[in-house]
Amino acid sequence: MTPADDKPSGADDPRWDELVENFRTLDQGTPREPSAAEREAQLRHLFSTGPGAVTGPRDYEVEDTEEEFVPQEPAALGSGNPMLNLAWTTAVGGPIGLLLCVIFFRSAPTFVYVALVALSIAGVIYLLRRLPTERDPGDDGARV
């Protein structure tokens, strides 16, 4: 295609040639898309000027302190309330004992099954009774 072919002919349809020429002039004046670096510079300038310009969360730098976090020594296992430990043992151990009796000891006396059911129910009831019944109005529940 030669430069002469780009020019409107004028002989076939002058109106069509005028439209084509208008599109060419429109295309020359269109702004180009900014590059990524230019867009970043525009955004940085936009958000770093004016009233209330503050740094964002990614601009935060942790200051180094010499002191090291040392957690408290945890309490020994089983040093809590013995009734609570017993309740958890019976609440969890009762169903496990029933399962083991059904699998391995089918001819167990009836009182063994009844005792295991009663122990697990008693353990669950004790644990449910220990739950708090009132909510502290100053407590939001956020504890670590």
mmCIF file of N, CA and C in Angstrom:
data_model
loop_
_atom_site.group_PDB
_atom_site.id
_atom_site.type_symbol
_atom_site.label_atom_id
_atom_site.label_comp_id
_atom_site.label_asym_id
_atom_site.label_seq_id
_atom_site.Cartn_x
_atom_site.Cartn_y
_atom_site.Cartn_z
ATOM 1 N N MET A 1 0.848 -1.174 0.000
ATOM 2 C CA MET A 1 0.000 0.000 0.000
ATOM 3 C C MET A 1 0.894 1.238 0.000
ATOM 4 N N THR A 2 0.674 2.131 -0.876
ATOM 5 C CA THR A 2 1.487 3.337 -1.003
ATOM 6 C C THR A 2 0.810 4.497 -0.305
ATOM 7 N N PRO A 3 1.541 5.564 0.001
ATOM 8 C CA PRO A 3 0.918 6.735 0.630
ATOM 9 C C PRO A 3 -0.172 7.344 -0.214
ATOM 10 N N ALA A 4 -0.125 7.147 -1.491
ATOM 11 C CA ALA A 4 -1.169 7.691 -2.360
ATOM 12 C C ALA A 4 -2.483 6.945 -2.139
ATOM 13 N N ASP A 5 -2.381 5.675 -1.765
ATOM 14 C CA ASP A 5 -3.589 4.897 -1.506
ATOM 15 C C ASP A 5 -4.280 5.337 -0.221
ATOM 16 N N ASP A 6 -3.555 5.931 0.714
ATOM 17 C CA ASP A 6 -4.143 6.385 1.976
ATOM 18 C C ASP A 6 -5.027 7.608 1.790
ATOM 19 N N LYS A 7 -4.786 8.373 0.766
ATOM 20 C CA LYS A 7 -5.562 9.584 0.518
ATOM 21 C C LYS A 7 -6.928 9.211 -0.031
ATOM 22 N N PRO A 8 -7.957 9.954 0.362
ATOM 23 C CA PRO A 8 -9.273 9.673 -0.215
ATOM 24 C C PRO A 8 -9.286 9.970 -1.711
ATOM 25 N N SER A 9 -9.987 9.150 -2.416
ATOM 26 C CA SER A 9 -9.988 9.298 -3.871
ATOM 27 C C SER A 9 -10.841 10.481 -4.327
ATOM 28 N N GLY A 10 -11.955 10.700 -3.723
ATOM 29 C CA GLY A 10 -12.801 11.832 -4.057
ATOM 30 C C GLY A 10 -13.676 11.567 -5.260
ATOM 31 N N ALA A 11 -13.350 10.591 -6.039
ATOM 32 C CA ALA A 11 -14.111 10.335 -7.255
ATOM 33 C C ALA A 11 -15.289 9.415 -6.998
ATOM 34 N N ASP A 12 -15.095 8.413 -6.113
ATOM 35 C CA ASP A 12 -16.154 7.424 -5.924
ATOM 36 C C ASP A 12 -17.278 7.967 -5.048
ATOM 37 N N ASP A 13 -16.941 8.316 -3.811
ATOM 38 C CA ASP A 13 -17.972 8.788 -2.874
ATOM 39 C C ASP A 13 -17.346 9.833 -1.955
ATOM 40 N N PRO A 14 -17.594 11.097 -2.213
ATOM 41 C CA PRO A 14 -16.953 12.134 -1.398
ATOM 42 C C PRO A 14 -17.391 12.084 0.068
ATOM 43 N N ARG A 15 -18.590 11.693 0.307
ATOM 44 C CA ARG A 15 -19.059 11.623 1.697
ATOM 45 C C ARG A 15 -18.307 10.527 2.462
ATOM 46 N N TRP A 16 -18.124 9.378 1.828
ATOM 47 C CA TRP A 16 -17.382 8.278 2.459
ATOM 48 C C TRP A 16 -15.947 8.698 2.724
ATOM 49 N N ASP A 17 -15.341 9.353 1.787
ATOM 50 C CA ASP A 17 -13.967 9.815 1.961
ATOM 51 C C ASP A 17 -13.865 10.819 3.108
ATOM 52 N N GLU A 18 -14.876 11.631 3.269
ATOM 53 C CA GLU A 18 -14.888 12.598 4.368
ATOM 54 C C GLU A 18 -14.964 11.878 5.724
ATOM 55 N N LEU A 19 -15.791 10.841 5.804
ATOM 56 C CA LEU A 19 -15.884 10.054 7.041
ATOM 57 C C LEU A 19 -14.566 9.368 7.377
ATOM 58 N N VAL A 20 -13.931 8.799 6.389
ATOM 59 C CA VAL A 20 -12.641 8.136 6.593
ATOM 60 C C VAL A 20 -11.606 9.140 7.072
ATOM 61 N N GLU A 21 -11.606 10.310 6.480
ATOM 62 C CA GLU A 21 -10.649 11.348 6.891
ATOM 63 C C GLU A 21 -10.918 11.803 8.329
ATOM 64 N N ASN A 22 -12.174 11.892 8.709
ATOM 65 C CA ASN A 22 -12.514 12.250 10.098
ATOM 66 C C ASN A 22 -12.015 11.195 11.082
ATOM 67 N N PHE A 23 -12.137 9.924 10.723
ATOM 68 C CA PHE A 23 -11.634 8.861 11.604
ATOM 69 C C PHE A 23 -10.121 8.899 11.733
ATOM 70 N N ARG A 24 -9.447 9.244 10.668
ATOM 71 C CA ARG A 24 -7.983 9.348 10.734
ATOM 72 C C ARG A 24 -7.556 10.470 11.683
ATOM 73 N N THR A 25 -8.247 11.607 11.617
ATOM 74 C CA THR A 25 -7.883 12.716 12.509
ATOM 75 C C THR A 25 -8.249 12.377 13.953
ATOM 76 N N LEU A 26 -9.333 11.643 14.158
ATOM 77 C CA LEU A 26 -9.686 11.232 15.521
ATOM 78 C C LEU A 26 -8.636 10.291 16.092
ATOM 79 N N ASP A 27 -8.146 9.395 15.253
ATOM 80 C CA ASP A 27 -7.187 8.407 15.716
ATOM 81 C C ASP A 27 -5.858 9.056 16.087
ATOM 82 N N GLN A 28 -5.474 10.127 15.428
ATOM 83 C CA GLN A 28 -4.212 10.786 15.729
ATOM 84 C C GLN A 28 -4.244 11.494 17.077
ATOM 85 N N GLY A 29 -5.405 11.938 17.511
ATOM 86 C CA GLY A 29 -5.483 12.703 18.749
ATOM 87 C C GLY A 29 -5.784 11.863 19.983
ATOM 88 N N THR A 30 -5.894 10.557 19.849
ATOM 89 C CA THR A 30 -6.228 9.726 21.016
ATOM 90 C C THR A 30 -5.029 9.640 21.943
ATOM 91 N N PRO A 31 -5.276 9.739 23.244
ATOM 92 C CA PRO A 31 -4.149 9.627 24.177
ATOM 93 C C PRO A 31 -3.709 8.168 24.277
ATOM 94 N N ARG A 32 -2.444 7.980 24.525
ATOM 95 C CA ARG A 32 -1.935 6.621 24.653
ATOM 96 C C ARG A 32 -2.118 6.133 26.092
ATOM 97 N N GLU A 33 -2.121 4.855 26.264
ATOM 98 C CA GLU A 33 -2.270 4.238 27.582
ATOM 99 C C GLU A 33 -0.957 4.411 28.349
ATOM 100 N N PRO A 34 -1.012 4.909 29.611
ATOM 101 C CA PRO A 34 0.241 5.082 30.355
ATOM 102 C C PRO A 34 0.848 3.726 30.730
ATOM 103 N N SER A 35 2.163 3.731 30.841
ATOM 104 C CA SER A 35 2.854 2.489 31.213
ATOM 105 C C SER A 35 2.633 2.214 32.700
ATOM 106 N N ALA A 36 3.071 1.051 33.136
ATOM 107 C CA ALA A 36 2.880 0.676 34.535
ATOM 108 C C ALA A 36 3.651 1.610 35.467
ATOM 109 N N ALA A 37 4.845 2.003 35.064
ATOM 110 C CA ALA A 37 5.640 2.903 35.897
ATOM 111 C C ALA A 37 4.981 4.281 35.995
ATOM 112 N N GLU A 38 4.456 4.771 34.858
ATOM 113 C CA GLU A 38 3.781 6.070 34.883
ATOM 114 C C GLU A 38 2.511 6.015 35.730
ATOM 115 N N ARG A 39 1.756 4.916 35.611
ATOM 116 C CA ARG A 39 0.534 4.772 36.401
ATOM 117 C C ARG A 39 0.863 4.701 37.896
ATOM 118 N N GLU A 40 1.935 3.992 38.242
ATOM 119 C CA GLU A 40 2.336 3.919 39.656
ATOM 120 C C GLU A 40 2.733 5.298 40.164
ATOM 121 N N ALA A 41 3.445 6.052 39.352
ATOM 122 C CA ALA A 41 3.849 7.401 39.763
ATOM 123 C C ALA A 41 2.617 8.300 39.935
ATOM 124 N N GLN A 42 1.629 8.164 39.054
ATOM 125 C CA GLN A 42 0.403 8.959 39.182
ATOM 126 C C GLN A 42 -0.343 8.604 40.462
ATOM 127 N N LEU A 43 -0.473 7.316 40.736
ATOM 128 C CA LEU A 43 -1.178 6.896 41.944
ATOM 129 C C LEU A 43 -0.439 7.314 43.206
ATOM 130 N N ARG A 44 0.884 7.183 43.177
ATOM 131 C CA ARG A 44 1.681 7.594 44.341
ATOM 132 C C ARG A 44 1.505 9.087 44.598
ATOM 133 N N HIS A 45 1.510 9.888 43.529
ATOM 134 C CA HIS A 45 1.322 11.329 43.675
ATOM 135 C C HIS A 45 -0.100 11.641 44.158
ATOM 136 N N LEU A 46 -1.078 10.899 43.641
ATOM 137 C CA LEU A 46 -2.464 11.136 44.012
ATOM 138 C C LEU A 46 -2.707 10.868 45.493
ATOM 139 N N PHE A 47 -2.150 9.784 45.999
ATOM 140 C CA PHE A 47 -2.429 9.400 47.382
ATOM 141 C C PHE A 47 -1.425 9.946 48.390
ATOM 142 N N SER A 48 -0.376 10.591 47.945
ATOM 143 C CA SER A 48 0.596 11.121 48.901
ATOM 144 C C SER A 48 0.496 12.629 49.057
ATOM 145 N N THR A 49 -0.496 13.253 48.461
ATOM 146 C CA THR A 49 -0.652 14.696 48.587
ATOM 147 C C THR A 49 -2.022 15.020 49.131
ATOM 148 N N GLY A 50 -2.198 16.228 49.548
ATOM 149 C CA GLY A 50 -3.498 16.691 50.013
ATOM 150 C C GLY A 50 -3.671 16.494 51.508
ATOM 151 N N PRO A 51 -4.799 16.996 52.036
ATOM 152 C CA PRO A 51 -5.039 16.867 53.468
ATOM 153 C C PRO A 51 -5.319 15.410 53.830
ATOM 154 N N GLY A 52 -4.805 15.008 54.948
ATOM 155 C CA GLY A 52 -5.037 13.653 55.433
ATOM 156 C C GLY A 52 -4.174 12.617 54.761
ATOM 157 N N ALA A 53 -3.105 13.038 54.096
ATOM 158 C CA ALA A 53 -2.227 12.067 53.450
ATOM 159 C C ALA A 53 -1.449 11.329 54.533
ATOM 160 N N VAL A 54 -1.700 10.054 54.620
ATOM 161 C CA VAL A 54 -1.021 9.223 55.622
ATOM 162 C C VAL A 54 -0.412 8.035 54.918
ATOM 163 N N THR A 55 0.471 7.384 55.625
ATOM 164 C CA THR A 55 1.079 6.190 55.057
ATOM 165 C C THR A 55 0.148 5.008 55.246
ATOM 166 N N GLY A 56 0.248 4.054 54.386
ATOM 167 C CA GLY A 56 -0.620 2.886 54.436
ATOM 168 C C GLY A 56 -0.022 1.768 55.269
ATOM 169 N N PRO A 57 -0.724 0.639 55.367
ATOM 170 C CA PRO A 57 -0.240 -0.466 56.180
ATOM 171 C C PRO A 57 1.020 -1.106 55.606
ATOM 172 N N ARG A 58 1.249 -0.988 54.309
ATOM 173 C CA ARG A 58 2.456 -1.589 53.738
ATOM 174 C C ARG A 58 3.679 -0.707 53.954
ATOM 175 N N ASP A 59 3.458 0.546 54.368
ATOM 176 C CA ASP A 59 4.569 1.447 54.632
ATOM 177 C C ASP A 59 5.081 1.295 56.056
ATOM 178 N N TYR A 60 4.429 0.453 56.855
ATOM 179 C CA TYR A 60 4.795 0.290 58.254
ATOM 180 C C TYR A 60 6.063 -0.542 58.365
ATOM 181 N N GLU A 61 6.981 -0.077 59.183
ATOM 182 C CA GLU A 61 8.204 -0.823 59.427
ATOM 183 C C GLU A 61 8.286 -1.142 60.910
ATOM 184 N N VAL A 62 8.571 -2.396 61.219
ATOM 185 C CA VAL A 62 8.659 -2.839 62.599
ATOM 186 C C VAL A 62 9.981 -2.365 63.173
ATOM 187 N N GLU A 63 9.895 -1.759 64.336
ATOM 188 C CA GLU A 63 11.127 -1.323 64.980
ATOM 189 C C GLU A 63 11.690 -2.503 65.784
ATOM 190 N N ASP A 64 12.974 -2.700 65.642
ATOM 191 C CA ASP A 64 13.624 -3.822 66.317
ATOM 192 C C ASP A 64 13.841 -3.499 67.788
ATOM 193 N N THR A 65 13.408 -4.404 68.626
ATOM 194 C CA THR A 65 13.650 -4.269 70.060
ATOM 195 C C THR A 65 14.533 -5.424 70.488
ATOM 196 N N GLU A 66 15.297 -5.181 71.488
ATOM 197 C CA GLU A 66 16.246 -6.191 71.950
ATOM 198 C C GLU A 66 15.592 -7.252 72.827
ATOM 199 N N GLU A 67 14.470 -6.912 73.458
ATOM 200 C CA GLU A 67 13.854 -7.873 74.355
ATOM 201 C C GLU A 67 13.125 -8.944 73.553
ATOM 202 N N GLU A 68 13.191 -10.143 74.038
ATOM 203 C CA GLU A 68 12.602 -11.280 73.364
ATOM 204 C C GLU A 68 11.381 -11.754 74.130
ATOM 205 N N PHE A 69 10.362 -12.193 73.425
ATOM 206 C CA PHE A 69 9.154 -12.678 74.074
ATOM 207 C C PHE A 69 9.413 -14.067 74.645
ATOM 208 N N VAL A 70 9.124 -14.208 75.933
ATOM 209 C CA VAL A 70 9.253 -15.503 76.592
ATOM 210 C C VAL A 70 7.889 -15.844 77.177
ATOM 211 N N PRO A 71 7.228 -16.894 76.673
ATOM 212 C CA PRO A 71 5.900 -17.227 77.188
ATOM 213 C C PRO A 71 5.981 -17.794 78.601
ATOM 214 N N GLN A 72 4.836 -17.694 79.295
ATOM 215 C CA GLN A 72 4.782 -18.241 80.639
ATOM 216 C C GLN A 72 4.848 -19.754 80.578
ATOM 217 N N GLU A 73 5.331 -20.345 81.640
ATOM 218 C CA GLU A 73 5.407 -21.797 81.724
ATOM 219 C C GLU A 73 3.990 -22.352 81.868
ATOM 220 N N PRO A 74 3.591 -23.293 81.010
ATOM 221 C CA PRO A 74 2.237 -23.831 81.125
ATOM 222 C C PRO A 74 2.079 -24.690 82.372
ATOM 223 N N ALA A 75 0.836 -24.769 82.838
ATOM 224 C CA ALA A 75 0.554 -25.585 84.011
ATOM 225 C C ALA A 75 0.735 -27.055 83.658
ATOM 226 N N ALA A 76 1.064 -27.845 84.650
ATOM 227 C CA ALA A 76 1.256 -29.269 84.433
ATOM 228 C C ALA A 76 -0.080 -29.929 84.092
ATOM 229 N N LEU A 77 -0.019 -30.976 83.300
ATOM 230 C CA LEU A 77 -1.237 -31.691 82.941
ATOM 231 C C LEU A 77 -1.833 -32.348 84.174
ATOM 232 N N GLY A 78 -3.123 -32.283 84.295
ATOM 233 C CA GLY A 78 -3.798 -32.927 85.415
ATOM 234 C C GLY A 78 -3.741 -32.128 86.703
ATOM 235 N N SER A 79 -3.241 -30.886 86.634
ATOM 236 C CA SER A 79 -3.153 -30.106 87.867
ATOM 237 C C SER A 79 -4.394 -29.262 88.090
ATOM 238 N N GLY A 80 -5.406 -29.439 87.241
ATOM 239 C CA GLY A 80 -6.633 -28.658 87.367
ATOM 240 C C GLY A 80 -7.566 -29.275 88.389
ATOM 241 N N ASN A 81 -8.834 -28.980 88.230
ATOM 242 C CA ASN A 81 -9.874 -29.481 89.112
ATOM 243 C C ASN A 81 -10.037 -30.994 88.896
ATOM 244 N N PRO A 82 -9.858 -31.816 89.936
ATOM 245 C CA PRO A 82 -9.970 -33.265 89.731
ATOM 246 C C PRO A 82 -11.376 -33.705 89.325
ATOM 247 N N MET A 83 -12.416 -33.013 89.800
ATOM 248 C CA MET A 83 -13.778 -33.374 89.408
ATOM 249 C C MET A 83 -13.998 -33.088 87.917
ATOM 250 N N LEU A 84 -13.402 -32.028 87.435
ATOM 251 C CA LEU A 84 -13.527 -31.701 86.018
ATOM 252 C C LEU A 84 -12.813 -32.764 85.175
ATOM 253 N N ASN A 85 -11.633 -33.172 85.606
ATOM 254 C CA ASN A 85 -10.911 -34.224 84.890
ATOM 255 C C ASN A 85 -11.703 -35.528 84.889
ATOM 256 N N LEU A 86 -12.299 -35.864 86.021
ATOM 257 C CA LEU A 86 -13.096 -37.085 86.125
ATOM 258 C C LEU A 86 -14.338 -36.992 85.230
ATOM 259 N N ALA A 87 -14.974 -35.819 85.176
ATOM 260 C CA ALA A 87 -16.159 -35.647 84.343
ATOM 261 C C ALA A 87 -15.811 -35.815 82.863
ATOM 262 N N TRP A 88 -14.701 -35.245 82.440
ATOM 263 C CA TRP A 88 -14.289 -35.415 81.051
ATOM 264 C C TRP A 88 -13.951 -36.878 80.756
ATOM 265 N N THR A 89 -13.317 -37.528 81.696
ATOM 266 C CA THR A 89 -12.960 -38.930 81.497
ATOM 267 C C THR A 89 -14.202 -39.800 81.351
ATOM 268 N N THR A 90 -15.212 -39.572 82.190
ATOM 269 C CA THR A 90 -16.420 -40.383 82.102
ATOM 270 C C THR A 90 -17.255 -40.013 80.878
ATOM 271 N N ALA A 91 -17.302 -38.730 80.515
ATOM 272 C CA ALA A 91 -18.098 -38.309 79.367
ATOM 273 C C ALA A 91 -17.532 -38.865 78.067
ATOM 274 N N VAL A 92 -16.220 -38.942 77.961
ATOM 275 C CA VAL A 92 -15.595 -39.460 76.743
ATOM 276 C C VAL A 92 -15.350 -40.957 76.855
ATOM 277 N N GLY A 93 -14.977 -41.410 78.035
ATOM 278 C CA GLY A 93 -14.638 -42.823 78.226
ATOM 279 C C GLY A 93 -15.841 -43.748 78.200
ATOM 280 N N GLY A 94 -17.019 -43.268 78.592
ATOM 281 C CA GLY A 94 -18.223 -44.108 78.581
ATOM 282 C C GLY A 94 -18.575 -44.614 77.191
ATOM 283 N N PRO A 95 -18.728 -43.737 76.199
ATOM 284 C CA PRO A 95 -19.023 -44.227 74.849
ATOM 285 C C PRO A 95 -17.903 -45.090 74.258
ATOM 286 N N ILE A 96 -16.656 -44.748 74.553
ATOM 287 C CA ILE A 96 -15.547 -45.576 74.065
ATOM 288 C C ILE A 96 -15.606 -46.959 74.716
ATOM 289 N N GLY A 97 -15.898 -47.010 76.021
ATOM 290 C CA GLY A 97 -16.039 -48.296 76.714
ATOM 291 C C GLY A 97 -17.191 -49.121 76.155
ATOM 292 N N LEU A 98 -18.314 -48.459 75.845
ATOM 293 C CA LEU A 98 -19.432 -49.170 75.235
ATOM 294 C C LEU A 98 -19.042 -49.758 73.878
ATOM 295 N N LEU A 99 -18.344 -48.999 73.077
ATOM 296 C CA LEU A 99 -17.914 -49.481 71.773
ATOM 297 C C LEU A 99 -16.983 -50.676 71.913
ATOM 298 N N LEU A 100 -16.043 -50.600 72.838
ATOM 299 C CA LEU A 100 -15.118 -51.719 73.046
ATOM 300 C C LEU A 100 -15.842 -52.951 73.572
ATOM 301 N N CYS A 101 -16.830 -52.753 74.453
ATOM 302 C CA CYS A 101 -17.598 -53.894 74.967
ATOM 303 C C CYS A 101 -18.412 -54.555 73.857
ATOM 304 N N VAL A 102 -18.985 -53.750 72.978
ATOM 305 C CA VAL A 102 -19.775 -54.321 71.881
ATOM 306 C C VAL A 102 -18.882 -55.082 70.910
ATOM 307 N N ILE A 103 -17.687 -54.582 70.679
ATOM 308 C CA ILE A 103 -16.797 -55.234 69.714
ATOM 309 C C ILE A 103 -16.132 -56.478 70.309
ATOM 310 N N PHE A 104 -15.560 -56.353 71.525
ATOM 311 C CA PHE A 104 -14.720 -57.429 72.056
ATOM 312 C C PHE A 104 -15.366 -58.266 73.160
ATOM 313 N N PHE A 105 -16.339 -57.732 73.860
ATOM 314 C CA PHE A 105 -16.853 -58.414 75.056
ATOM 315 C C PHE A 105 -18.382 -58.428 75.008
ATOM 316 N N ARG A 106 -18.925 -59.132 74.011
ATOM 317 C CA ARG A 106 -20.369 -59.143 73.808
ATOM 318 C C ARG A 106 -21.122 -59.795 74.963
ATOM 319 N N SER A 107 -20.510 -60.699 75.609
ATOM 320 C CA SER A 107 -21.221 -61.407 76.684
ATOM 321 C C SER A 107 -21.057 -60.713 78.030
ATOM 322 N N ALA A 108 -20.733 -59.403 78.009
ATOM 323 C CA ALA A 108 -20.586 -58.660 79.262
ATOM 324 C C ALA A 108 -21.942 -58.596 79.961
ATOM 325 N N PRO A 109 -21.924 -58.595 81.300
ATOM 326 C CA PRO A 109 -23.186 -58.500 82.033
ATOM 327 C C PRO A 109 -23.893 -57.177 81.732
ATOM 328 N N THR A 110 -25.171 -57.161 81.909
ATOM 329 C CA THR A 110 -25.987 -55.990 81.603
ATOM 330 C C THR A 110 -25.590 -54.800 82.458
ATOM 331 N N PHE A 111 -25.198 -55.051 83.713
ATOM 332 C CA PHE A 111 -24.868 -53.920 84.588
ATOM 333 C C PHE A 111 -23.636 -53.164 84.089
ATOM 334 N N VAL A 112 -22.752 -53.807 83.314
ATOM 335 C CA VAL A 112 -21.585 -53.106 82.754
ATOM 336 C C VAL A 112 -22.062 -52.073 81.725
ATOM 337 N N TYR A 113 -22.970 -52.490 80.858
ATOM 338 C CA TYR A 113 -23.507 -51.562 79.856
ATOM 339 C C TYR A 113 -24.276 -50.417 80.521
ATOM 340 N N VAL A 114 -25.094 -50.758 81.518
ATOM 341 C CA VAL A 114 -25.872 -49.736 82.219
ATOM 342 C C VAL A 114 -24.946 -48.774 82.952
ATOM 343 N N ALA A 115 -23.896 -49.307 83.584
ATOM 344 C CA ALA A 115 -22.950 -48.449 84.315
ATOM 345 C C ALA A 115 -22.214 -47.508 83.369
ATOM 346 N N LEU A 116 -21.787 -48.007 82.206
ATOM 347 C CA LEU A 116 -21.088 -47.147 81.255
ATOM 348 C C LEU A 116 -21.995 -46.041 80.718
ATOM 349 N N VAL A 117 -23.245 -46.366 80.432
ATOM 350 C CA VAL A 117 -24.195 -45.353 79.977
ATOM 351 C C VAL A 117 -24.441 -44.330 81.076
ATOM 352 N N ALA A 118 -24.635 -44.803 82.322
ATOM 353 C CA ALA A 118 -24.898 -43.892 83.441
ATOM 354 C C ALA A 118 -23.699 -42.984 83.706
ATOM 355 N N LEU A 119 -22.493 -43.538 83.650
ATOM 356 C CA LEU A 119 -21.296 -42.723 83.871
ATOM 357 C C LEU A 119 -21.147 -41.650 82.788
ATOM 358 N N SER A 120 -21.368 -42.007 81.545
ATOM 359 C CA SER A 120 -21.211 -41.011 80.485
ATOM 360 C C SER A 120 -22.288 -39.925 80.600
ATOM 361 N N ILE A 121 -23.509 -40.299 80.944
ATOM 362 C CA ILE A 121 -24.568 -39.296 81.127
ATOM 363 C C ILE A 121 -24.258 -38.401 82.317
ATOM 364 N N ALA A 122 -23.769 -38.981 83.412
ATOM 365 C CA ALA A 122 -23.417 -38.178 84.591
ATOM 366 C C ALA A 122 -22.278 -37.204 84.277
ATOM 367 N N GLY A 123 -21.288 -37.665 83.517
ATOM 368 C CA GLY A 123 -20.174 -36.784 83.141
ATOM 369 C C GLY A 123 -20.636 -35.617 82.279
ATOM 370 N N VAL A 124 -21.508 -35.891 81.319
ATOM 371 C CA VAL A 124 -22.016 -34.830 80.446
ATOM 372 C C VAL A 124 -22.862 -33.846 81.244
ATOM 373 N N ILE A 125 -23.697 -34.356 82.153
ATOM 374 C CA ILE A 125 -24.525 -33.466 82.981
ATOM 375 C C ILE A 125 -23.657 -32.579 83.857
ATOM 376 N N TYR A 126 -22.606 -33.135 84.442
ATOM 377 C CA TYR A 126 -21.707 -32.328 85.277
ATOM 378 C C TYR A 126 -21.040 -31.227 84.451
ATOM 379 N N LEU A 127 -20.596 -31.577 83.251
ATOM 380 C CA LEU A 127 -19.949 -30.572 82.396
ATOM 381 C C LEU A 127 -20.934 -29.484 81.979
ATOM 382 N N LEU A 128 -22.169 -29.857 81.699
ATOM 383 C CA LEU A 128 -23.171 -28.858 81.328
ATOM 384 C C LEU A 128 -23.541 -27.962 82.503
ATOM 385 N N ARG A 129 -23.558 -28.510 83.707
ATOM 386 C CA ARG A 129 -23.875 -27.700 84.901
ATOM 387 C C ARG A 129 -22.787 -26.683 85.205
ATOM 388 N N ARG A 130 -21.568 -26.984 84.806
ATOM 389 C CA ARG A 130 -20.456 -26.061 85.070
ATOM 390 C C ARG A 130 -20.426 -24.878 84.106
ATOM 391 N N LEU A 131 -21.166 -24.933 83.018
ATOM 392 C CA LEU A 131 -21.176 -23.823 82.070
ATOM 393 C C LEU A 131 -21.730 -22.562 82.726
ATOM 394 N N PRO A 132 -21.215 -21.395 82.370
ATOM 395 C CA PRO A 132 -21.728 -20.156 82.959
ATOM 396 C C PRO A 132 -23.167 -19.907 82.509
ATOM 397 N N THR A 133 -23.959 -19.406 83.452
ATOM 398 C CA THR A 133 -25.372 -19.150 83.140
ATOM 399 C C THR A 133 -25.634 -17.685 82.809
ATOM 400 N N GLU A 134 -24.741 -16.793 83.238
ATOM 401 C CA GLU A 134 -24.913 -15.366 82.966
ATOM 402 C C GLU A 134 -23.686 -14.842 82.246
ATOM 403 N N ARG A 135 -23.916 -13.880 81.413
ATOM 404 C CA ARG A 135 -22.822 -13.264 80.661
ATOM 405 C C ARG A 135 -22.354 -12.018 81.395
ATOM 406 N N ASP A 136 -21.038 -11.845 81.482
ATOM 407 C CA ASP A 136 -20.462 -10.657 82.094
ATOM 408 C C ASP A 136 -20.643 -9.489 81.116
ATOM 409 N N PRO A 137 -21.304 -8.390 81.529
ATOM 410 C CA PRO A 137 -21.555 -7.296 80.575
ATOM 411 C C PRO A 137 -20.285 -6.606 80.096
ATOM 412 N N GLY A 138 -19.219 -6.628 80.867
ATOM 413 C CA GLY A 138 -17.975 -5.971 80.457
ATOM 414 C C GLY A 138 -17.061 -6.873 79.651
ATOM 415 N N ASP A 139 -17.435 -8.120 79.452
ATOM 416 C CA ASP A 139 -16.586 -9.061 78.762
ATOM 417 C C ASP A 139 -17.015 -9.165 77.302
ATOM 418 N N ASP A 140 -16.081 -8.898 76.374
ATOM 419 C CA ASP A 140 -16.417 -9.016 74.960
ATOM 420 C C ASP A 140 -16.076 -10.388 74.397
ATOM 421 N N GLY A 141 -15.464 -11.245 75.186
ATOM 422 C CA GLY A 141 -15.184 -12.610 74.778
ATOM 423 C C GLY A 141 -13.867 -12.771 74.024
ATOM 424 N N ALA A 142 -13.123 -11.689 73.840
ATOM 425 C CA ALA A 142 -11.867 -11.783 73.084
ATOM 426 C C ALA A 142 -10.720 -12.065 74.054
ATOM 427 N N ARG A 143 -10.388 -13.316 74.166
ATOM 428 C CA ARG A 143 -9.278 -13.723 75.029
ATOM 429 C C ARG A 143 -8.358 -14.620 74.255
ATOM 430 N N VAL A 144 -7.097 -14.562 74.596
ATOM 431 C CA VAL A 144 -6.114 -15.421 73.941
ATOM 432 C C VAL A 144 -5.753 -16.529 74.892
#
